[in-house]
PDB file of C-alpha atoms in Angstrom:
ATOM      1  CA  MET Z 235      18.703  20.023 -16.793  1.00 69.00           C
ATOM      2  CA  THR Z 236      16.015  18.280 -19.041  1.00 76.00           C
ATOM      3  CA  LYS Z 237      12.385  18.625 -19.255  1.00 78.00           C
ATOM      4  CA  LEU Z 238      12.074  15.963 -17.494  1.00 80.00           C
ATOM      5  CA  GLU Z 239      13.242  16.664 -14.449  1.00 81.00           C
ATOM      6  CA  ILE Z 240      12.158  18.792 -11.798  1.00 79.00           C
ATOM      7  CA  LYS Z 241      13.253  20.271  -8.841  1.00 77.00           C
ATOM      8  CA  GLU Z 242      13.241  17.198  -6.094  1.00 73.00           C
ATOM      9  CA  PRO Z 243      14.105  18.134  -2.833  1.00 70.00           C
ATOM     10  CA  LEU Z 244      16.081  15.318  -1.179  1.00 68.00           C
ATOM     11  CA  LEU Z 245      14.583  14.494   1.705  1.00 68.00           C
ATOM     12  CA  SER Z 246      13.033  10.842   1.969  1.00 71.00           C
ATOM     13  CA  GLU Z 247      13.256   7.468   4.375  1.00 73.00           C
ATOM     14  CA  ASN Z 248      16.386   6.566   2.723  1.00 74.00           C
ATOM     15  CA  SER Z 249      18.670   9.744   4.130  1.00 79.00           C
ATOM     16  CA  PRO Z 250      19.636   7.809   7.171  1.00 82.00           C
ATOM     17  CA  TYR Z 251      20.200   5.164   4.991  1.00 84.00           C
ATOM     18  CA  TRP Z 252      22.929   7.179   2.267  1.00 84.00           C
ATOM     19  CA  LEU Z 253      24.360   8.520   5.395  1.00 87.00           C
ATOM     20  CA  ILE Z 254      25.416   5.532   6.770  1.00 90.00           C
ATOM     21  CA  GLN Z 255      26.850   3.754   3.920  1.00 88.00           C
ATOM     22  CA  LYS Z 256      29.028   6.961   3.674  1.00 90.00           C
ATOM     23  CA  ILE Z 257      30.698   6.147   6.474  1.00 92.00           C
ATOM     24  CA  GLY Z 258      30.951   2.340   6.377  1.00 91.00           C
ATOM     25  CA  TYR Z 259      32.829   3.948   3.137  1.00 91.00           C
ATOM     26  CA  GLY Z 260      35.086   5.508   5.620  1.00 93.00           C
ATOM     27  CA  CYS Z 261      35.232   2.749   8.079  1.00 92.00           C
ATOM     28  CA  LEU Z 262      36.529   0.556   5.159  1.00 91.00           C
ATOM     29  CA  LEU Z 263      38.865   2.983   3.468  1.00 92.00           C
ATOM     30  CA  LEU Z 264      40.125   2.977   6.933  1.00 92.00           C
ATOM     31  CA  ILE Z 265      40.371   0.072   7.547  1.00 90.00           C
ATOM     32  CA  LEU Z 266      42.140  -0.803   4.224  1.00 89.00           C
ATOM     33  CA  VAL Z 267      44.626   1.554   5.633  1.00 89.00           C
ATOM     34  CA  ALA Z 268      45.226  -0.116   8.368  1.00 86.00           C
ATOM     35  CA  GLY Z 269      45.835  -2.963   6.542  1.00 85.00           C
ATOM     36  CA  PHE Z 270      48.745  -1.622   4.684  1.00 84.00           C
ATOM     37  CA  PHE Z 271      50.500   0.110   6.812  1.00 82.00           C
ATOM     38  CA  GLY Z 272      50.111  -3.085   9.191  1.00 77.00           C
ATOM     39  CA  LEU Z 273      48.574  -2.361  11.512  1.00 80.00           C
ATOM     40  CA  THR Z 274      46.313  -5.105  11.220  1.00 80.00           C
ATOM     41  CA  GLY Z 275      49.513  -8.003  10.870  1.00 78.00           C
ATOM     42  CA  ASN Z 276      51.591  -9.420   7.828  1.00 70.00           C
ATOM     43  CA  GLY Z 277      52.567  -5.362   7.032  1.00 65.00           C
ATOM     44  CA  TYR Z 278      55.808  -4.603   4.896  1.00 66.00           C
ATOM     45  CA  PHE Z 279      56.029  -1.731   6.921  1.00 70.00           C
ATOM     46  CA  GLY Z 280      55.065  -3.194   9.741  1.00 71.00           C
ATOM     47  CA  VAL Z 281      58.264  -5.453  10.608  1.00 78.00           C
ATOM     48  CA  LYS Z 282      60.154  -4.341  13.390  1.00 83.00           C
ATOM     49  CA  LYS Z 283      64.048  -4.536  14.598  1.00 84.00           C
ATOM     50  CA  VAL Z 284      65.659  -4.981  17.931  1.00 85.00           C
ATOM     51  CA  THR Z 285      69.381  -5.435  18.419  1.00 85.00           C
ATOM     52  CA  ASN Z 286      70.775  -6.042  21.617  1.00 81.00           C
ATOM     53  CA  GLU Z 287      72.881  -3.823  24.031  1.00 81.00           C
ATOM     54  CA  LYS Z 288      76.623  -5.474  22.544  1.00 79.00           C
ATOM     55  CA  ARG Z 289      75.190  -5.101  19.082  1.00 81.00           C
ATOM     56  CA  THR Z 290      75.664  -8.878  18.278  1.00 82.00           C
ATOM     57  CA  LEU Z 291      72.294  -9.778  17.842  1.00 85.00           C
ATOM     58  CA  ASN Z 292      69.034  -8.009  15.489  1.00 88.00           C
ATOM     59  CA  LEU Z 293      66.282 -10.041  14.754  1.00 89.00           C
ATOM     60  CA  ASP Z 294      63.966  -8.672  12.035  1.00 89.00           C
ATOM     61  CA  TYR Z 295      59.981  -9.522  13.494  1.00 88.00           C
ATOM     62  CA  ASP Z 296      56.655  -8.185  13.301  1.00 87.00           C
ATOM     63  CA  PRO Z 297      55.001  -7.010  16.529  1.00 87.00           C
ATOM     64  CA  ILE Z 298      51.747  -7.310  15.625  1.00 87.00           C
ATOM     65  CA  ILE Z 299      50.873 -10.973  13.740  1.00 87.00           C
ATOM     66  CA  ARG Z 300      47.565 -12.823  13.006  1.00 87.00           C
ATOM     67  CA  SER Z 301      46.812 -16.171  14.606  1.00 87.00           C
ATOM     68  CA  HIS Z 302      45.855 -19.079  12.045  1.00 87.00           C
ATOM     69  CA  ALA Z 303      48.939 -17.538   9.321  1.00 86.00           C
ATOM     70  CA  ASP Z 304      52.604 -18.612   9.097  1.00 87.00           C
ATOM     71  CA  THR Z 305      54.943 -15.966  10.082  1.00 87.00           C
ATOM     72  CA  TYR Z 306      58.360 -15.760  10.529  1.00 88.00           C
ATOM     73  CA  VAL Z 307      61.248 -14.195  12.793  1.00 89.00           C
ATOM     74  CA  THR Z 308      64.992 -13.590  11.297  1.00 90.00           C
ATOM     75  CA  LEU Z 309      67.770 -13.710  13.703  1.00 88.00           C
ATOM     76  CA  SER Z 310      71.049 -12.621  12.769  1.00 87.00           C
ATOM     77  CA  SER Z 311      74.271 -12.820  14.757  1.00 83.00           C
ATOM     78  CA  ALA Z 312      77.521 -11.762  14.974  1.00 81.00           C
ATOM     79  CA  PRO Z 313      80.253 -14.139  14.365  1.00 81.00           C
ATOM     80  CA  ILE Z 314      80.389 -16.584  17.746  1.00 77.00           C
ATOM     81  CA  ASN Z 315      83.453 -18.724  17.430  1.00 78.00           C
ATOM     82  CA  ALA Z 316      82.716 -21.585  17.901  1.00 79.00           C
ATOM     83  CA  SER Z 317      81.437 -24.565  16.307  1.00 82.00           C
ATOM     84  CA  VAL Z 318      77.665 -25.563  17.596  1.00 84.00           C
ATOM     85  CA  LEU Z 319      74.706 -22.371  17.739  1.00 84.00           C
ATOM     86  CA  LYS Z 320      72.692 -22.399  20.325  1.00 84.00           C
ATOM     87  CA  LEU Z 321      69.485 -21.294  20.204  1.00 85.00           C
ATOM     88  CA  SER Z 322      67.557 -20.672  23.258  1.00 86.00           C
ATOM     89  CA  VAL Z 323      64.189 -19.393  23.467  1.00 86.00           C
ATOM     90  CA  THR Z 324      61.060 -19.269  25.914  1.00 85.00           C
ATOM     91  CA  SER Z 325      58.652 -21.957  25.199  1.00 81.00           C
ATOM     92  CA  ALA Z 326      55.809 -20.490  27.307  1.00 81.00           C
ATOM     93  CA  SER Z 327      55.113 -18.269  23.879  1.00 79.00           C
ATOM     94  CA  PHE Z 328      55.133 -21.190  21.344  1.00 79.00           C
ATOM     95  CA  LYS Z 329      52.758 -23.072  23.843  1.00 81.00           C
ATOM     96  CA  ASN Z 330      49.674 -22.339  21.512  1.00 83.00           C
ATOM     97  CA  THR Z 331      52.148 -21.941  18.399  1.00 85.00           C
ATOM     98  CA  ILE Z 332      52.899 -24.364  15.616  1.00 86.00           C
ATOM     99  CA  LEU Z 333      55.669 -24.347  14.719  1.00 85.00           C
ATOM    100  CA  LYS Z 334      56.541 -24.842  11.205  1.00 86.00           C
ATOM    101  CA  LYS Z 335      60.405 -24.942  10.299  1.00 90.00           C
ATOM    102  CA  ILE Z 336      63.520 -23.504  11.160  1.00 88.00           C
ATOM    103  CA  VAL Z 337      65.596 -22.170   8.417  1.00 85.00           C
ATOM    104  CA  PRO Z 338      68.844 -23.430   8.461  1.00 88.00           C
ATOM    105  CA  ALA Z 339      67.235 -27.208  10.268  1.00 86.00           C
ATOM    106  CA  PRO Z 340      69.080 -27.667  13.596  1.00 87.00           C
ATOM    107  CA  ASN Z 341      70.719 -30.781  14.003  1.00 87.00           C
ATOM    108  CA  LYS Z 342      69.500 -30.751  18.042  1.00 87.00           C
ATOM    109  CA  GLU Z 343      67.060 -29.638  19.268  1.00 85.00           C
ATOM    110  CA  ASP Z 344      65.746 -30.498  23.694  1.00 87.00           C
ATOM    111  CA  LYS Z 345      64.084 -28.436  26.518  1.00 86.00           C
ATOM    112  CA  SER Z 346      65.403 -26.706  29.145  1.00 84.00           C
ATOM    113  CA  ASP Z 347      64.620 -24.541  32.144  1.00 81.00           C
ATOM    114  CA  GLY Z 348      61.376 -23.604  30.457  1.00 82.00           C
ATOM    115  CA  ASN Z 349      63.043 -23.002  27.750  1.00 84.00           C
ATOM    116  CA  LEU Z 350      62.833 -24.846  23.752  1.00 85.00           C
ATOM    117  CA  ASN Z 351      66.646 -25.158  22.652  1.00 87.00           C
ATOM    118  CA  PHE Z 352      68.284 -26.038  18.947  1.00 87.00           C
ATOM    119  CA  TYR Z 353      71.322 -26.827  17.942  1.00 88.00           C
ATOM    120  CA  PHE Z 354      73.020 -25.600  14.773  1.00 85.00           C
ATOM    121  CA  SER Z 355      76.511 -26.933  13.633  1.00 85.00           C
ATOM    122  CA  VAL Z 356      78.477 -23.854  12.572  1.00 82.00           C
ATOM    123  CA  ALA Z 357      80.374 -24.000   9.522  1.00 82.00           C
ATOM    124  CA  ASN Z 358      81.973 -21.493   9.375  1.00 82.00           C
ATOM    125  CA  PRO Z 359      82.822 -19.885  12.773  1.00 79.00           C
ATOM    126  CA  SER Z 360      83.977 -16.340  11.755  1.00 81.00           C
ATOM    127  CA  GLN Z 361      81.167 -15.366   9.758  1.00 83.00           C
ATOM    128  CA  PRO Z 362      77.779 -13.982  10.737  1.00 85.00           C
ATOM    129  CA  VAL Z 363      74.421 -16.772  11.036  1.00 85.00           C
ATOM    130  CA  SER Z 364      71.367 -16.240  10.342  1.00 87.00           C
ATOM    131  CA  ILE Z 365      68.030 -18.188  11.121  1.00 88.00           C
ATOM    132  CA  GLN Z 366      64.783 -18.261  10.203  1.00 90.00           C
ATOM    133  CA  LEU Z 367      62.057 -19.541  12.522  1.00 89.00           C
ATOM    134  CA  TRP Z 368      58.645 -19.656  11.341  1.00 91.00           C
ATOM    135  CA  TYR Z 369      55.712 -20.187  12.751  1.00 88.00           C
ATOM    136  CA  GLU Z 370      51.259 -20.765  13.430  1.00 89.00           C
ATOM    137  CA  PRO Z 371      49.537 -19.162  17.034  1.00 87.00           C
ATOM    138  CA  GLN Z 372      46.630 -20.593  17.399  1.00 89.00           C
ATOM    139  CA  LYS Z 373      44.842 -18.293  19.242  1.00 87.00           C
ATOM    140  CA  ALA Z 374      44.913 -14.884  19.885  1.00 87.00           C
ATOM    141  CA  GLY Z 375      47.125 -12.502  22.844  1.00 88.00           C
ATOM    142  CA  LYS Z 376      50.463 -11.137  23.485  1.00 88.00           C
ATOM    143  CA  THR Z 377      53.140 -13.415  23.800  1.00 86.00           C
ATOM    144  CA  VAL Z 378      56.925 -12.414  24.947  1.00 85.00           C
ATOM    145  CA  THR Z 379      59.667 -14.195  23.504  1.00 85.00           C
ATOM    146  CA  ASN Z 380      63.229 -14.452  25.056  1.00 85.00           C
ATOM    147  CA  MET Z 381      65.963 -15.640  22.855  1.00 86.00           C
ATOM    148  CA  SER Z 382      69.496 -15.760  23.625  1.00 84.00           C
ATOM    149  CA  VAL Z 383      71.700 -17.290  21.065  1.00 84.00           C
ATOM    150  CA  ASN Z 384      74.684 -19.607  22.860  1.00 82.00           C
ATOM    151  CA  ASP Z 385      73.525 -18.452  26.476  1.00 79.00           C
ATOM    152  CA  LYS Z 386      75.113 -15.205  26.101  1.00 79.00           C
ATOM    153  CA  GLU Z 387      73.918 -12.417  24.124  1.00 74.00           C
ATOM    154  CA  ALA Z 388      70.345 -12.277  24.676  1.00 80.00           C
ATOM    155  CA  LEU Z 389      66.832 -10.300  23.467  1.00 86.00           C
ATOM    156  CA  THR Z 390      63.424  -9.820  24.236  1.00 86.00           C
ATOM    157  CA  TYR Z 391      60.785  -8.694  21.454  1.00 86.00           C
ATOM    158  CA  GLN Z 392      56.774  -8.954  22.057  1.00 87.00           C
ATOM    159  CA  GLN Z 393      54.544  -9.795  19.606  1.00 87.00           C
ATOM    160  CA  ILE Z 394      50.710  -9.123  19.628  1.00 87.00           C
ATOM    161  CA  ILE Z 395      48.029 -11.849  17.977  1.00 88.00           C
ATOM    162  CA  LEU Z 396      45.333 -10.632  16.517  1.00 87.00           C
ATOM    163  CA  PRO Z 397      42.043 -13.301  15.576  1.00 89.00           C
TER     164      PRO Z 397
ATOM    165  CA  MET I 144      48.891  -5.728   3.303  1.00 67.00           C
ATOM    166  CA  ASP I 145      49.492  -8.519   0.942  1.00 77.00           C
ATOM    167  CA  SER I 146      45.668  -9.386   1.361  1.00 80.00           C
ATOM    168  CA  ILE I 147      45.062  -5.878  -0.366  1.00 86.00           C
ATOM    169  CA  PHE I 148      46.466  -6.538  -3.128  1.00 86.00           C
ATOM    170  CA  ARG I 149      45.667  -9.924  -3.783  1.00 86.00           C
ATOM    171  CA  ALA I 150      42.361  -9.204  -3.398  1.00 88.00           C
ATOM    172  CA  MET I 151      42.368  -6.014  -5.559  1.00 89.00           C
ATOM    173  CA  PHE I 152      44.469  -8.158  -7.970  1.00 90.00           C
ATOM    174  CA  ILE I 153      41.494 -10.630  -8.691  1.00 89.00           C
ATOM    175  CA  TYR I 154      39.027  -8.817  -8.401  1.00 89.00           C
ATOM    176  CA  PHE I 155      40.076  -7.104 -11.571  1.00 89.00           C
ATOM    177  CA  PHE I 156      41.348  -9.626 -13.180  1.00 89.00           C
ATOM    178  CA  LEU I 157      38.035 -11.568 -12.558  1.00 86.00           C
ATOM    179  CA  LEU I 158      36.024  -8.168 -13.992  1.00 85.00           C
ATOM    180  CA  ILE I 159      37.986  -8.596 -17.068  1.00 87.00           C
ATOM    181  CA  VAL I 160      37.866 -12.281 -17.780  1.00 84.00           C
ATOM    182  CA  LEU I 161      34.166 -11.975 -16.942  1.00 81.00           C
ATOM    183  CA  ARG I 162      33.648  -8.989 -19.554  1.00 80.00           C
ATOM    184  CA  ILE I 163      35.897 -10.885 -21.701  1.00 81.00           C
ATOM    185  CA  ALA I 164      33.415 -14.070 -22.007  1.00 76.00           C
ATOM    186  CA  GLY I 165      30.554 -11.719 -22.835  1.00 70.00           C
ATOM    187  CA  ASN I 166      27.294 -10.617 -21.458  1.00 63.00           C
ATOM    188  CA  ARG I 167      25.276 -13.279 -21.526  1.00 62.00           C
ATOM    189  CA  THR I 168      28.320 -15.895 -19.811  1.00 55.00           C
ATOM    190  CA  LEU I 169      27.077 -14.198 -16.492  1.00 57.00           C
ATOM    191  CA  ASN I 170      23.435 -14.862 -16.714  1.00 62.00           C
ATOM    192  CA  GLU I 171      22.970 -18.174 -18.820  1.00 62.00           C
ATOM    193  CA  MET I 172      23.530 -20.286 -16.151  1.00 66.00           C
ATOM    194  CA  THR I 173      24.308 -24.338 -18.595  1.00 69.00           C
ATOM    195  CA  THR I 174      25.919 -27.467 -16.039  1.00 75.00           C
ATOM    196  CA  PHE I 175      29.209 -26.140 -18.165  1.00 74.00           C
ATOM    197  CA  ASP I 176      29.143 -22.884 -16.436  1.00 76.00           C
ATOM    198  CA  PHE I 177      28.309 -23.428 -13.000  1.00 76.00           C
ATOM    199  CA  VAL I 178      31.412 -25.735 -12.892  1.00 82.00           C
ATOM    200  CA  LEU I 179      32.954 -22.906 -13.882  1.00 80.00           C
ATOM    201  CA  ILE I 180      31.454 -20.816 -11.089  1.00 82.00           C
ATOM    202  CA  LEU I 181      32.502 -23.703  -8.941  1.00 84.00           C
ATOM    203  CA  ILE I 182      36.519 -23.570  -9.641  1.00 87.00           C
ATOM    204  CA  LEU I 183      36.603 -18.942 -10.173  1.00 85.00           C
ATOM    205  CA  GLY I 184      35.166 -19.237  -6.500  1.00 86.00           C
ATOM    206  CA  ASP I 185      37.212 -21.859  -4.777  1.00 86.00           C
ATOM    207  CA  SER I 186      40.704 -20.966  -7.170  1.00 86.00           C
ATOM    208  CA  SER I 187      39.554 -16.940  -6.071  1.00 85.00           C
ATOM    209  CA  GLN I 188      39.456 -18.051  -2.446  1.00 84.00           C
ATOM    210  CA  GLN I 189      42.835 -19.978  -2.331  1.00 83.00           C
ATOM    211  CA  ALA I 190      44.854 -17.066  -4.258  1.00 85.00           C
ATOM    212  CA  ILE I 191      43.191 -14.126  -1.576  1.00 84.00           C
ATOM    213  CA  THR I 192      43.878 -15.991   1.288  1.00 80.00           C
ATOM    214  CA  SER I 193      46.134 -18.281   0.597  1.00 78.00           C
ATOM    215  CA  ASN I 194      47.899 -19.748   3.830  1.00 79.00           C
ATOM    216  CA  ASP I 195      46.335 -16.990   5.934  1.00 82.00           C
ATOM    217  CA  TYR I 196      42.732 -18.265   7.867  1.00 85.00           C
ATOM    218  CA  SER I 197      42.759 -15.224  10.827  1.00 86.00           C
ATOM    219  CA  VAL I 198      39.209 -13.085  11.482  1.00 89.00           C
ATOM    220  CA  ILE I 199      40.991 -10.479  10.761  1.00 87.00           C
ATOM    221  CA  ASN I 200      42.448 -11.014   7.402  1.00 87.00           C
ATOM    222  CA  ALA I 201      38.860 -11.940   6.008  1.00 89.00           C
ATOM    223  CA  VAL I 202      37.711  -8.346   7.303  1.00 90.00           C
ATOM    224  CA  ILE I 203      40.787  -6.710   5.067  1.00 89.00           C
ATOM    225  CA  VAL I 204      39.353  -8.914   2.338  1.00 89.00           C
ATOM    226  CA  ILE I 205      35.809  -8.149   2.684  1.00 91.00           C
ATOM    227  CA  SER I 206      36.505  -4.478   3.404  1.00 92.00           C
ATOM    228  CA  THR I 207      39.493  -4.775   0.213  1.00 91.00           C
ATOM    229  CA  LEU I 208      36.517  -5.930  -1.566  1.00 91.00           C
ATOM    230  CA  ILE I 209      33.404  -4.471  -1.242  1.00 92.00           C
ATOM    231  CA  PHE I 210      34.982  -0.695  -1.181  1.00 92.00           C
ATOM    232  CA  LEU I 211      36.666  -1.493  -4.265  1.00 91.00           C
ATOM    233  CA  ASP I 212      32.779  -2.349  -5.539  1.00 91.00           C
ATOM    234  CA  MET I 213      32.094   0.372  -4.428  1.00 91.00           C
ATOM    235  CA  THR I 214      34.412   3.063  -5.672  1.00 92.00           C
ATOM    236  CA  LEU I 215      33.773   0.956  -9.054  1.00 91.00           C
ATOM    237  CA  ALA I 216      30.146   1.520  -8.785  1.00 91.00           C
ATOM    238  CA  PHE I 217      31.293   4.964  -8.094  1.00 92.00           C
ATOM    239  CA  LEU I 218      33.492   5.985 -11.320  1.00 93.00           C
ATOM    240  CA  LYS I 219      31.336   4.444 -13.615  1.00 90.00           C
ATOM    241  CA  PHE I 220      28.517   7.001 -12.406  1.00 91.00           C
ATOM    242  CA  LYS I 221      30.452   9.530 -12.687  1.00 92.00           C
ATOM    243  CA  PHE I 222      32.513   8.271 -15.884  1.00 92.00           C
ATOM    244  CA  GLY I 223      29.840   7.099 -18.258  1.00 88.00           C
ATOM    245  CA  PHE I 224      33.089   5.192 -20.475  1.00 89.00           C
ATOM    246  CA  LEU I 225      34.001   3.907 -18.132  1.00 88.00           C
ATOM    247  CA  GLU I 226      30.612   2.480 -17.234  1.00 87.00           C
ATOM    248  CA  ARG I 227      30.236   0.899 -21.037  1.00 86.00           C
ATOM    249  CA  LEU I 228      34.080  -0.206 -20.312  1.00 86.00           C
ATOM    250  CA  ILE I 229      33.035  -2.215 -17.303  1.00 84.00           C
ATOM    251  CA  ASP I 230      29.191  -3.255 -17.540  1.00 83.00           C
ATOM    252  CA  GLY I 231      28.927  -2.838 -21.556  1.00 84.00           C
ATOM    253  CA  SER I 232      26.229  -1.885 -22.975  1.00 87.00           C
ATOM    254  CA  PRO I 233      22.937  -2.972 -24.167  1.00 90.00           C
ATOM    255  CA  LEU I 234      22.717  -4.308 -27.945  1.00 91.00           C
ATOM    256  CA  MET I 235      19.691  -5.003 -29.610  1.00 93.00           C
ATOM    257  CA  LEU I 236      19.688  -7.989 -31.754  1.00 93.00           C
ATOM    258  CA  ILE I 237      15.916  -7.412 -33.174  1.00 93.00           C
ATOM    259  CA  ASN I 238      14.747  -3.506 -35.143  1.00 92.00           C
ATOM    260  CA  GLN I 239      11.548  -3.825 -36.010  1.00 90.00           C
ATOM    261  CA  GLY I 240      11.388  -6.990 -36.269  1.00 89.00           C
ATOM    262  CA  LYS I 241      13.724  -7.172 -38.603  1.00 91.00           C
ATOM    263  CA  ILE I 242      16.344  -9.716 -36.883  1.00 91.00           C
ATOM    264  CA  LEU I 243      20.249  -8.580 -36.782  1.00 92.00           C
ATOM    265  CA  LYS I 244      22.344 -11.717 -37.652  1.00 92.00           C
ATOM    266  CA  LYS I 245      25.911 -10.040 -36.653  1.00 92.00           C
ATOM    267  CA  ALA I 246      25.481  -8.704 -33.186  1.00 90.00           C
ATOM    268  CA  MET I 247      23.840 -11.858 -32.416  1.00 91.00           C
ATOM    269  CA  ALA I 248      26.866 -13.850 -33.813  1.00 90.00           C
ATOM    270  CA  ARG I 249      29.068 -11.312 -31.859  1.00 88.00           C
ATOM    271  CA  GLU I 250      26.925 -12.396 -28.712  1.00 86.00           C
ATOM    272  CA  LYS I 251      27.014 -15.902 -29.709  1.00 86.00           C
ATOM    273  CA  ILE I 252      22.697 -15.692 -29.099  1.00 88.00           C
ATOM    274  CA  ASN I 253      20.963 -18.231 -31.647  1.00 89.00           C
ATOM    275  CA  GLU I 254      16.771 -17.156 -32.007  1.00 90.00           C
ATOM    276  CA  ALA I 255      16.229 -19.803 -30.249  1.00 91.00           C
ATOM    277  CA  ASP I 256      17.675 -17.425 -27.027  1.00 89.00           C
ATOM    278  CA  ILE I 257      15.536 -14.814 -27.731  1.00 91.00           C
ATOM    279  CA  LEU I 258      12.294 -16.286 -28.392  1.00 92.00           C
ATOM    280  CA  GLU I 259      12.977 -18.563 -25.007  1.00 90.00           C
ATOM    281  CA  SER I 260      13.175 -14.699 -23.428  1.00 89.00           C
ATOM    282  CA  ALA I 261      10.537 -14.416 -25.298  1.00 91.00           C
ATOM    283  CA  ARG I 262       8.468 -17.414 -24.209  1.00 92.00           C
ATOM    284  CA  LYS I 263       8.767 -16.500 -20.680  1.00 88.00           C
ATOM    285  CA  ILE I 264       8.103 -12.949 -20.678  1.00 85.00           C
ATOM    286  CA  HIS I 265       5.850 -12.533 -22.664  1.00 88.00           C
ATOM    287  CA  GLY I 266       4.440 -16.609 -23.835  1.00 90.00           C
ATOM    288  CA  ILE I 267       5.461 -15.774 -27.701  1.00 89.00           C
ATOM    289  CA  GLU I 268       5.250 -18.489 -29.626  1.00 88.00           C
ATOM    290  CA  HIS I 269       6.744 -17.361 -33.329  1.00 89.00           C
ATOM    291  CA  MET I 270      10.076 -14.605 -34.100  1.00 88.00           C
ATOM    292  CA  GLU I 271       7.144 -12.676 -35.983  1.00 90.00           C
ATOM    293  CA  GLN I 272       5.706 -11.132 -32.769  1.00 91.00           C
ATOM    294  CA  ILE I 273       8.494  -9.448 -31.716  1.00 92.00           C
ATOM    295  CA  LYS I 274       9.311  -6.115 -32.214  1.00 93.00           C
ATOM    296  CA  TYR I 275      12.197  -5.496 -29.884  1.00 94.00           C
ATOM    297  CA  ALA I 276      14.905  -7.364 -28.569  1.00 93.00           C
ATOM    298  CA  ILE I 277      17.879  -6.310 -26.523  1.00 94.00           C
ATOM    299  CA  LEU I 278      19.857  -7.819 -25.196  1.00 91.00           C
ATOM    300  CA  GLU I 279      21.062  -5.754 -21.585  1.00 89.00           C
ATOM    301  CA  LYS I 280      23.989  -5.600 -20.220  1.00 85.00           C
ATOM    302  CA  ASP I 281      23.673  -8.042 -17.096  1.00 82.00           C
ATOM    303  CA  GLY I 282      22.833 -10.760 -20.158  1.00 83.00           C
ATOM    304  CA  GLU I 283      19.224 -10.629 -20.218  1.00 87.00           C
ATOM    305  CA  ILE I 284      17.381 -10.393 -23.154  1.00 91.00           C
ATOM    306  CA  THR I 285      14.314  -8.062 -22.818  1.00 92.00           C
ATOM    307  CA  VAL I 286      11.774  -8.797 -25.057  1.00 93.00           C
ATOM    308  CA  ILE I 287       8.919  -6.222 -26.570  1.00 93.00           C
ATOM    309  CA  PRO I 288       6.256  -6.921 -28.514  1.00 92.00           C
ATOM    310  CA  ARG I 289       4.240  -6.090 -31.902  1.00 87.00           C
TER     311      ARG I 289
END
């Protein structure tokens, strides 16, 4: 303690503000931790994998996504032993969504029975197939999507769309 | 998580770049500086948000930047060397009426700049009327008249 200092009691009109500041600092830290672990979507640790019962279909997806932000799901299928792969997804899930791109690009697409169908030609039917769907949700909420390949193998996944 | 790292990277990058530019850049706003600040702001915004225009992303980016700022402020308070490293130190430009040319050249400040500050605050007309002139950490020039 120098001769310029005095022992002052730390009672001030600012005390409540200092307390709020400390709590706020903790809240900011919590938001960052939540963001880091994927609780606010687009997190590396948040990516989930679902597989159908026969283990012929795999889907990598983010269970929490954000509206007005690009996101994608990756579907991997075991060899289908056919020259054409038909991928069907629930069209209701893509009602408020902009479908940005599909990799590889489908040869044909149509709608039937509440599904969006995409047709891909398969060069080597004995090889596994991987398809990526890129999209941008436009509305916050929750979606449950059914995905099937050649009307046989199917799986369901659920996504929460944050604002 | 991307947004957190992007915001952190841009924050530290801007901190370093502005530190390299010198204290005076922060304070002196010429037309060129104004254009530079506009471009910096726009480029940073694009780099941080990328294609994510969600509300939650804005919340995360703002939280990251404020958290970093509060943490750095705390660390600067605790460790003096960090404050000198990040914010720099005040620099004497005129000492006891003597002009320190080397220091002025280092910070690219001329006599006209010092006289401008002296005129604005104290209505001083001549350099001889100045006892001390100090370039503060925020780029402001403090003038103490004789």
